[in-house]
Amino acid sequence: MYLTKEEERIYNGEYGEVLEVAMNLLVSLGEIYGAERLIEISSAQVSGVSYKTIGEEGLSFLKDISRGNVRVSVPTTLNPAGMDLSRYEELNFPRDFVEKQLEIIGCFKRMGVEIGCTCTPYLTGNLPSCGDHIAWAESSAVSYANSVIGARTNREGGPSALASALIGKTPLYGYHLDENRVPSYTFEVEGELEDLSHYGALGSLVGRIVKNEVPYFIFKNPISRDRYTKLKALGASLAASGGVALYHMEGITPECRMGKIEVDTPERITVDREDIEEEFHRLNTSEEKPDLICIGCPHCSLGEIKEVVDFIVKNQVGRSGFKCDLWVCTSIHIKAIADRMGYTEVIERAGGKVVCDTCMVVAPVEEMGYRIIATNSGKAAIYLPSFCGSKVIYGSTWDVLRRGL
Ligand code: F3S
């Protein structure tokens, strides 16, 4: 792999051990995947933040590298942590867990990483332009950035995203190259998909078929209101069920609009409402009462929070409150606006919590006693059984909220 003189100096340790390790990691990756050289990135997004997912080993790695007095060289944001970084006591996060999680956050802070822990960095200021090269790790954000924004990133792991953040570069391979952005399956989607959960179910179904290839969607009916929230749900679920990092959609995603995508796929599959209903059954693993309802995977936009508020107001939930816990997960940035709009107050008066910086998958929900979780997220429904040992109730936003009455 070709390295500039400066890159060689970093590689040989002339700028210290941490950057040497980071550069060696990027070069090794580049060599494995046949990259010719490194390219500059405009931003990074780092995963591996929750103590639940990285454990003692990850914490000790972060302590080691953050002692080296190095700082990220491009704007870098973090994936969700294992707890709300402001309200961990009120939400009863286990004390030992809190201490470890705060240590992890301290390490990232020392390296200059922005402590806005979210899987929707594109809603909170880490917004690349179409065609930008970036190094992002969170799979749902990777899918959104590649597909909906038209930026270019591979599905980085936590360490490679952090290495790219420190160096400001990534190896040129995979989704950074035009030839790997070509679709290999076409899905014609019939019938109207109204709710986010329909897009989650579609992603779950299609991800299982295409695995880590690139699907191309043709929607026979236009996507009704709040299109980008629905694409966020679709991409998250595609990435969780398969390893999809990029999809295209006729007339909607930027590379299609710019006429860059040739659609001549060997496979053409029709999906109708019956297929979507079947996927709902597959994702549902419980008929019992939930002990936690979770909305916000990926983290809620303001519109999604408003939908919870509409439900509460319409059903006058405020009077008696929900009969189980309710987490509406979002970023601290979106919560600040929800606070101003009065949405947080409505939700919290009804017994719910607007939870920041974390989610039902990377928080230690099993340790907190939650066994049956109701969600409108396809990604959460796929991950909760294996990551948290939970049973899942999967349904539309209003259906899962109704389960708490
Ligand atoms: Fe985000 Fe957690 Fe879902 S990180 S995409 S809310 S599993």
Short mmCIF file of C-alpha atoms and ligand atoms in Angstrom, two decimals:
data_model
loop_
_atom_site.label_atom_id
_atom_site.label_comp_id
_atom_site.label_asym_id
_atom_site.label_seq_id
_atom_site.Cartn_x
_atom_site.Cartn_y
_atom_site.Cartn_z
CA MET A 1 0.00 0.00 0.00
CA TYR A 2 1.36 3.42 -0.94
CA LEU A 3 2.11 5.77 1.97
CA THR A 4 3.17 9.41 1.73
CA LYS A 5 6.40 10.41 3.51
CA GLU A 6 4.35 11.86 6.38
CA GLU A 7 2.26 8.69 6.69
CA GLU A 8 5.46 6.64 6.74
CA ARG A 9 6.80 8.71 9.58
CA ILE A 10 3.64 8.10 11.60
CA TYR A 11 3.79 4.41 10.68
CA ASN A 12 7.37 4.21 11.96
CA GLY A 13 6.50 5.77 15.29
CA GLU A 14 8.07 9.20 14.82
CA TYR A 15 4.90 10.84 16.21
CA GLY A 16 4.56 8.53 19.19
CA GLU A 17 3.27 5.10 19.97
CA VAL A 18 -0.47 5.76 19.86
CA LEU A 19 -0.43 7.21 16.35
CA GLU A 20 1.93 4.41 15.30
CA VAL A 21 -0.58 1.82 16.52
CA ALA A 22 -3.45 3.68 14.80
CA MET A 23 -1.57 3.96 11.51
CA ASN A 24 -0.51 0.30 11.66
CA LEU A 25 -4.12 -0.72 12.15
CA LEU A 26 -5.27 1.30 9.12
CA VAL A 27 -2.44 -0.04 6.95
CA SER A 28 -3.18 -3.64 7.99
CA LEU A 29 -6.85 -3.15 7.11
CA GLY A 30 -5.91 -1.55 3.81
CA GLU A 31 -3.62 -4.45 2.95
CA ILE A 32 -6.24 -7.05 3.83
CA TYR A 33 -8.80 -5.35 1.58
CA GLY A 34 -6.43 -4.35 -1.22
CA ALA A 35 -6.49 -0.56 -0.70
CA GLU A 36 -3.96 1.35 -2.81
CA ARG A 37 -3.65 4.26 -0.40
CA LEU A 38 -5.23 6.23 2.42
CA ILE A 39 -7.77 9.00 1.81
CA GLU A 40 -8.76 11.96 3.96
CA ILE A 41 -12.04 11.79 5.87
CA SER A 42 -14.29 14.67 6.88
CA SER A 43 -15.57 13.06 10.08
CA ALA A 44 -15.52 9.95 12.27
CA GLN A 45 -18.14 8.26 14.41
CA VAL A 46 -16.84 5.83 17.01
CA SER A 47 -18.66 2.81 18.46
CA GLY A 48 -17.67 0.61 21.41
CA VAL A 49 -18.72 3.15 24.04
CA SER A 50 -20.95 1.19 26.40
CA TYR A 51 -19.22 -0.64 29.23
CA LYS A 52 -21.69 -3.43 28.55
CA THR A 53 -20.26 -3.98 25.05
CA ILE A 54 -16.54 -3.33 25.58
CA GLY A 55 -16.07 -4.53 29.18
CA GLU A 56 -12.82 -4.35 31.14
CA GLU A 57 -10.64 -5.11 28.13
CA GLY A 58 -12.04 -2.22 26.11
CA LEU A 59 -11.75 0.15 29.05
CA SER A 60 -8.14 -0.74 29.62
CA PHE A 61 -7.38 -0.23 25.87
CA LEU A 62 -8.99 3.22 26.00
CA LYS A 63 -7.10 4.14 29.17
CA ASP A 64 -3.82 3.19 27.50
CA ILE A 65 -4.34 5.21 24.35
CA SER A 66 -5.87 8.25 26.00
CA ARG A 67 -2.83 8.59 28.29
CA GLY A 68 -0.74 9.30 25.18
CA ASN A 69 -1.82 12.93 24.93
CA VAL A 70 -3.23 12.42 21.43
CA ARG A 71 -6.34 14.07 20.06
CA VAL A 72 -8.64 13.29 17.18
CA SER A 73 -7.81 15.21 14.02
CA VAL A 74 -11.30 15.37 12.48
CA PRO A 75 -14.74 16.06 14.04
CA THR A 76 -15.58 12.85 15.88
CA THR A 77 -18.76 11.81 17.66
CA LEU A 78 -19.62 8.84 19.85
CA ASN A 79 -22.15 6.07 19.65
CA PRO A 80 -24.57 5.58 22.58
CA ALA A 81 -23.05 4.76 25.95
CA GLY A 82 -24.55 2.33 28.45
CA MET A 83 -26.49 4.95 30.40
CA ASP A 84 -27.95 8.45 30.38
CA LEU A 85 -24.87 10.50 31.23
CA SER A 86 -26.87 13.05 33.23
CA ARG A 87 -29.73 11.08 34.82
CA TYR A 88 -28.13 7.75 35.66
CA GLU A 89 -29.09 7.93 39.33
CA GLU A 90 -32.72 8.81 38.72
CA LEU A 91 -32.98 5.98 36.18
CA ASN A 92 -31.43 3.47 38.62
CA PHE A 93 -28.41 2.44 36.61
CA PRO A 94 -26.25 0.06 38.68
CA ARG A 95 -23.57 1.93 40.63
CA ASP A 96 -20.59 -0.22 39.49
CA PHE A 97 -21.68 0.16 35.90
CA VAL A 98 -21.93 3.95 36.27
CA GLU A 99 -18.35 4.22 37.52
CA LYS A 100 -16.96 2.18 34.64
CA GLN A 101 -19.04 4.05 32.09
CA LEU A 102 -17.84 7.42 33.37
CA GLU A 103 -14.23 6.23 33.09
CA ILE A 104 -14.82 5.31 29.44
CA ILE A 105 -16.35 8.69 28.71
CA GLY A 106 -13.38 10.39 30.40
CA CYS A 107 -10.98 8.58 28.04
CA PHE A 108 -12.84 9.77 24.93
CA LYS A 109 -13.08 13.30 26.30
CA ARG A 110 -9.30 13.44 26.80
CA MET A 111 -8.87 12.58 23.12
CA GLY A 112 -11.14 15.46 22.05
CA VAL A 113 -14.09 13.30 21.01
CA GLU A 114 -17.45 15.11 21.23
CA ILE A 115 -19.47 13.56 24.08
CA GLY A 116 -22.84 13.62 22.36
CA CYS A 117 -23.52 9.89 22.49
CA THR A 118 -25.91 9.08 19.68
CA CYS A 119 -26.46 6.71 16.79
CA THR A 120 -28.03 9.55 14.78
CA PRO A 121 -25.05 11.92 14.54
CA TYR A 122 -26.46 13.26 11.27
CA LEU A 123 -29.33 14.83 13.28
CA THR A 124 -26.97 16.51 15.71
CA GLY A 125 -24.29 18.24 13.66
CA ASN A 126 -22.04 15.45 12.38
CA LEU A 127 -23.55 15.74 8.91
CA PRO A 128 -21.32 14.90 5.93
CA SER A 129 -22.03 16.06 2.39
CA CYS A 130 -22.89 13.79 -0.50
CA GLY A 131 -19.64 12.23 -1.76
CA ASP A 132 -17.66 12.90 1.44
CA HIS A 133 -15.41 10.11 2.68
CA ILE A 134 -15.99 9.38 6.37
CA ALA A 135 -15.17 6.62 8.87
CA TRP A 136 -18.27 5.71 10.84
CA ALA A 137 -18.88 2.66 12.97
CA GLU A 138 -22.52 2.52 14.06
CA SER A 139 -24.20 0.26 11.52
CA SER A 140 -27.49 2.20 11.29
CA ALA A 141 -25.61 5.48 10.88
CA VAL A 142 -23.34 3.90 8.26
CA SER A 143 -26.41 2.82 6.34
CA TYR A 144 -27.98 6.29 6.59
CA ALA A 145 -24.77 8.09 5.62
CA ASN A 146 -24.08 5.86 2.61
CA SER A 147 -27.64 5.53 1.36
CA VAL A 148 -29.63 8.63 2.31
CA ILE A 149 -26.83 11.21 2.40
CA GLY A 150 -24.61 9.68 -0.28
CA ALA A 151 -21.44 9.95 1.80
CA ARG A 152 -18.97 7.05 1.70
CA THR A 153 -17.98 4.83 4.59
CA ASN A 154 -17.26 1.23 5.31
CA ARG A 155 -18.81 -0.42 8.36
CA GLU A 156 -15.95 0.41 10.67
CA GLY A 157 -15.32 -1.33 13.96
CA GLY A 158 -14.78 0.79 17.09
CA PRO A 159 -10.95 0.57 16.95
CA SER A 160 -10.66 1.30 13.21
CA ALA A 161 -13.04 4.29 13.46
CA LEU A 162 -10.98 5.63 16.36
CA ALA A 163 -7.74 5.05 14.45
CA SER A 164 -9.20 6.98 11.51
CA ALA A 165 -10.33 9.76 13.85
CA LEU A 166 -6.78 10.11 15.19
CA ILE A 167 -5.06 9.96 11.80
CA GLY A 168 -7.81 11.75 9.83
CA LYS A 169 -7.70 9.12 7.09
CA THR A 170 -9.08 5.73 6.08
CA PRO A 171 -7.93 3.10 3.57
CA LEU A 172 -9.48 3.44 0.12
CA TYR A 173 -11.52 0.26 -0.36
CA GLY A 174 -15.08 -1.08 -0.12
CA TYR A 175 -17.88 1.51 -0.16
CA HIS A 176 -15.42 4.34 -0.84
CA LEU A 177 -15.20 3.02 -4.42
CA ASP A 178 -17.92 3.36 -7.11
CA GLU A 179 -17.68 -0.27 -8.19
CA ASN A 180 -18.74 -1.53 -4.75
CA ARG A 181 -21.84 0.67 -4.59
CA VAL A 182 -23.67 -1.18 -7.35
CA PRO A 183 -26.88 -3.01 -6.30
CA SER A 184 -27.18 -6.75 -6.73
CA TYR A 185 -30.86 -7.26 -5.80
CA THR A 186 -34.01 -5.33 -6.71
CA PHE A 187 -36.99 -5.33 -4.35
CA GLU A 188 -40.35 -4.10 -5.61
CA VAL A 189 -42.38 -3.11 -2.58
CA GLU A 190 -46.15 -3.27 -3.08
CA GLY A 191 -48.81 -1.82 -0.81
CA GLU A 192 -48.53 1.12 1.52
CA LEU A 193 -46.16 1.05 4.46
CA GLU A 194 -47.42 3.66 6.90
CA ASP A 195 -45.64 3.13 10.18
CA LEU A 196 -41.96 3.04 11.09
CA SER A 197 -42.39 -0.56 12.20
CA HIS A 198 -43.36 -1.55 8.64
CA TYR A 199 -40.00 -0.22 7.44
CA GLY A 200 -38.25 -2.09 10.27
CA ALA A 201 -39.99 -5.30 9.22
CA LEU A 202 -39.10 -4.71 5.57
CA GLY A 203 -35.44 -4.17 6.53
CA SER A 204 -35.45 -7.32 8.63
CA LEU A 205 -36.84 -9.38 5.75
CA VAL A 206 -34.59 -7.93 3.04
CA GLY A 207 -31.43 -7.97 5.20
CA ARG A 208 -31.88 -11.69 5.74
CA ILE A 209 -31.98 -12.26 1.98
CA VAL A 210 -29.19 -9.98 0.79
CA LYS A 211 -26.83 -10.38 3.79
CA ASN A 212 -24.09 -7.82 3.14
CA GLU A 213 -24.90 -6.98 -0.47
CA VAL A 214 -26.54 -3.82 -1.82
CA PRO A 215 -30.33 -3.84 -2.35
CA TYR A 216 -32.21 -1.50 -4.68
CA PHE A 217 -35.79 -0.64 -3.72
CA ILE A 218 -38.67 0.37 -5.93
CA PHE A 219 -41.65 1.52 -3.89
CA LYS A 220 -44.90 1.20 -5.82
CA ASN A 221 -46.57 3.65 -3.40
CA PRO A 222 -44.81 6.86 -2.42
CA ILE A 223 -43.48 7.05 1.12
CA SER A 224 -45.91 9.23 3.02
CA ARG A 225 -44.84 11.89 5.54
CA ASP A 226 -41.60 11.89 7.53
CA ARG A 227 -39.70 10.04 4.83
CA TYR A 228 -36.24 10.36 6.38
CA THR A 229 -37.29 8.87 9.71
CA LYS A 230 -38.66 5.88 7.82
CA LEU A 231 -35.44 5.49 5.84
CA LYS A 232 -33.55 5.63 9.16
CA ALA A 233 -35.68 2.73 10.47
CA LEU A 234 -35.29 0.76 7.25
CA GLY A 235 -31.49 1.12 7.15
CA ALA A 236 -31.07 0.20 10.83
CA SER A 237 -33.02 -2.98 10.39
CA LEU A 238 -31.27 -3.91 7.12
CA ALA A 239 -27.95 -3.54 8.90
CA ALA A 240 -29.02 -5.62 11.89
CA SER A 241 -30.68 -8.44 10.03
CA GLY A 242 -28.02 -8.66 7.31
CA GLY A 243 -24.84 -6.67 7.11
CA VAL A 244 -26.24 -4.06 4.74
CA ALA A 245 -24.19 -0.85 4.70
CA LEU A 246 -25.78 0.72 1.63
CA TYR A 247 -29.11 0.60 -0.17
CA HIS A 248 -30.56 2.60 -3.02
CA MET A 249 -34.15 3.67 -3.59
CA GLU A 250 -35.60 4.67 -6.92
CA GLY A 251 -36.20 8.41 -7.16
CA ILE A 252 -35.23 9.02 -3.54
CA THR A 253 -31.63 8.26 -2.56
CA PRO A 254 -29.06 10.72 -3.97
CA GLU A 255 -27.05 8.37 -6.16
CA CYS A 256 -30.28 7.28 -7.89
CA ARG A 257 -31.40 10.86 -8.32
CA MET A 258 -28.06 11.77 -9.86
CA GLY A 259 -28.40 8.89 -12.32
CA LYS A 260 -25.28 7.19 -10.98
CA ILE A 261 -26.90 3.82 -10.36
CA GLU A 262 -27.32 1.29 -13.17
CA VAL A 263 -30.10 -1.07 -12.22
CA ASP A 264 -29.58 -4.40 -13.89
CA THR A 265 -29.63 -6.76 -10.96
CA PRO A 266 -29.67 -10.53 -11.42
CA GLU A 267 -32.30 -10.94 -8.66
CA ARG A 268 -35.72 -9.24 -8.63
CA ILE A 269 -38.06 -9.92 -5.72
CA THR A 270 -41.54 -8.62 -4.91
CA VAL A 271 -42.49 -7.84 -1.30
CA ASP A 272 -46.12 -7.25 -0.38
CA ARG A 273 -48.07 -6.47 2.78
CA GLU A 274 -48.49 -10.16 3.56
CA ASP A 275 -44.69 -10.60 3.65
CA ILE A 276 -44.45 -7.63 6.00
CA GLU A 277 -47.14 -9.08 8.31
CA GLU A 278 -45.26 -12.40 8.42
CA GLU A 279 -42.12 -10.55 9.44
CA PHE A 280 -44.05 -8.96 12.31
CA HIS A 281 -44.89 -12.45 13.60
CA ARG A 282 -41.28 -13.53 13.29
CA LEU A 283 -40.04 -10.53 15.31
CA ASN A 284 -42.66 -10.94 18.06
CA THR A 285 -41.55 -13.33 20.76
CA SER A 286 -43.98 -12.49 23.56
CA GLU A 287 -47.69 -12.07 24.17
CA GLU A 288 -47.18 -11.01 27.78
CA LYS A 289 -47.37 -7.53 29.32
CA PRO A 290 -44.17 -5.55 28.74
CA ASP A 291 -42.13 -4.30 31.68
CA LEU A 292 -40.46 -1.72 29.45
CA ILE A 293 -41.58 0.06 26.30
CA CYS A 294 -38.78 1.49 24.17
CA ILE A 295 -39.16 3.98 21.36
CA GLY A 296 -36.08 5.41 19.67
CA CYS A 297 -33.86 2.89 17.93
CA PRO A 298 -32.14 4.56 16.14
CA HIS A 299 -32.42 7.56 18.44
CA CYS A 300 -35.64 9.54 18.03
CA SER A 301 -35.99 12.57 15.84
CA LEU A 302 -38.16 15.37 17.22
CA GLY A 303 -41.03 14.10 15.06
CA GLU A 304 -40.88 10.66 16.66
CA ILE A 305 -41.00 12.20 20.14
CA LYS A 306 -43.98 14.28 19.05
CA GLU A 307 -45.75 11.08 18.00
CA VAL A 308 -45.42 9.72 21.55
CA VAL A 309 -46.79 13.01 22.86
CA ASP A 310 -49.74 12.81 20.44
CA PHE A 311 -50.52 9.32 21.71
CA ILE A 312 -50.42 10.48 25.34
CA VAL A 313 -52.64 13.48 24.68
CA LYS A 314 -55.14 11.61 22.50
CA ASN A 315 -55.48 8.77 25.01
CA GLN A 316 -55.32 11.04 28.05
CA VAL A 317 -52.55 8.85 29.45
CA GLY A 318 -51.40 11.65 31.70
CA ARG A 319 -54.26 10.96 34.12
CA SER A 320 -53.33 7.43 35.12
CA GLY A 321 -49.90 7.05 33.56
CA PHE A 322 -48.30 4.09 31.83
CA LYS A 323 -48.43 0.81 33.75
CA CYS A 324 -44.88 -0.08 32.84
CA ASP A 325 -41.69 1.88 32.25
CA LEU A 326 -41.35 3.83 29.02
CA TRP A 327 -38.05 4.99 27.56
CA VAL A 328 -38.03 7.41 24.67
CA CYS A 329 -34.38 7.27 23.61
CA THR A 330 -32.76 10.20 21.88
CA SER A 331 -29.70 12.41 21.80
CA ILE A 332 -29.14 15.20 24.28
CA HIS A 333 -29.38 17.64 21.34
CA ILE A 334 -32.89 16.55 20.33
CA LYS A 335 -33.99 16.35 23.98
CA ALA A 336 -33.02 20.00 24.43
CA ILE A 337 -35.57 20.93 21.76
CA ALA A 338 -38.14 18.45 23.14
CA ASP A 339 -37.74 20.19 26.51
CA ARG A 340 -38.44 23.57 24.97
CA MET A 341 -41.44 22.26 23.06
CA GLY A 342 -42.92 20.88 26.28
CA TYR A 343 -42.76 17.30 24.91
CA THR A 344 -40.51 15.98 27.68
CA GLU A 345 -42.90 17.27 30.30
CA VAL A 346 -45.91 15.56 28.71
CA ILE A 347 -44.05 12.23 28.45
CA GLU A 348 -42.61 12.37 31.95
CA ARG A 349 -45.95 13.35 33.52
CA ALA A 350 -47.37 10.18 32.02
CA GLY A 351 -44.61 8.20 33.73
CA GLY A 352 -42.23 7.89 30.77
CA LYS A 353 -38.63 9.08 30.56
CA VAL A 354 -36.88 10.82 27.71
CA VAL A 355 -33.58 8.99 28.00
CA CYS A 356 -30.42 10.41 26.41
CA ASP A 357 -27.02 8.98 25.41
CA THR A 358 -28.07 5.32 25.54
CA CYS A 359 -30.63 2.79 24.35
CA MET A 360 -32.37 -0.44 25.29
CA VAL A 361 -29.71 -2.56 23.59
CA VAL A 362 -26.46 -1.11 24.95
CA ALA A 363 -27.81 -0.27 28.44
CA PRO A 364 -27.68 -3.09 31.04
CA VAL A 365 -31.47 -3.59 30.87
CA GLU A 366 -31.22 -7.23 31.94
CA GLU A 367 -29.38 -6.20 35.13
CA MET A 368 -32.10 -3.59 35.71
CA GLY A 369 -34.76 -6.30 35.73
CA TYR A 370 -36.39 -5.72 32.34
CA ARG A 371 -37.38 -9.01 30.71
CA ILE A 372 -40.14 -8.20 28.24
CA ILE A 373 -39.59 -5.19 26.03
CA ALA A 374 -42.07 -3.67 23.59
CA THR A 375 -40.56 -1.75 20.70
CA ASN A 376 -41.44 -0.27 17.32
CA SER A 377 -37.85 -0.78 16.08
CA GLY A 378 -36.92 -3.63 13.79
CA LYS A 379 -33.27 -3.32 14.79
CA ALA A 380 -34.07 -3.48 18.50
CA ALA A 381 -36.42 -6.43 17.94
CA ILE A 382 -33.60 -8.30 16.20
CA TYR A 383 -30.93 -7.50 18.82
CA LEU A 384 -32.83 -7.57 22.12
CA PRO A 385 -33.15 -11.38 22.42
CA SER A 386 -29.42 -12.02 21.87
CA PHE A 387 -27.88 -8.88 23.45
CA CYS A 388 -30.19 -8.59 26.46
CA GLY A 389 -31.93 -11.97 26.73
CA SER A 390 -35.27 -10.12 26.40
CA LYS A 391 -38.56 -11.24 24.97
CA VAL A 392 -39.90 -8.80 22.41
CA ILE A 393 -43.26 -7.33 21.56
CA TYR A 394 -42.97 -5.76 18.12
CA GLY A 395 -45.55 -3.38 16.75
CA SER A 396 -46.34 0.08 15.45
CA THR A 397 -45.54 3.06 17.68
CA TRP A 398 -49.12 3.40 18.87
CA ASP A 399 -49.58 -0.36 19.29
CA VAL A 400 -46.58 -0.73 21.57
CA LEU A 401 -47.57 2.35 23.57
CA ARG A 402 -51.07 0.88 23.96
CA ARG A 403 -49.49 -2.20 25.52
CA GLY A 404 -48.47 -0.03 28.46
CA LEU A 405 -51.99 1.16 29.33
FE1 F3S B 1 -28.98 3.18 18.22
FE2 F3S B 1 -29.07 1.47 20.15
FE3 F3S B 1 -30.60 1.14 18.10
S1 F3S B 1 -27.26 2.34 19.29
S2 F3S B 1 -29.50 2.03 16.42
S3 F3S B 1 -30.68 2.85 19.54
S4 F3S B 1 -29.47 -0.47 19.13
#
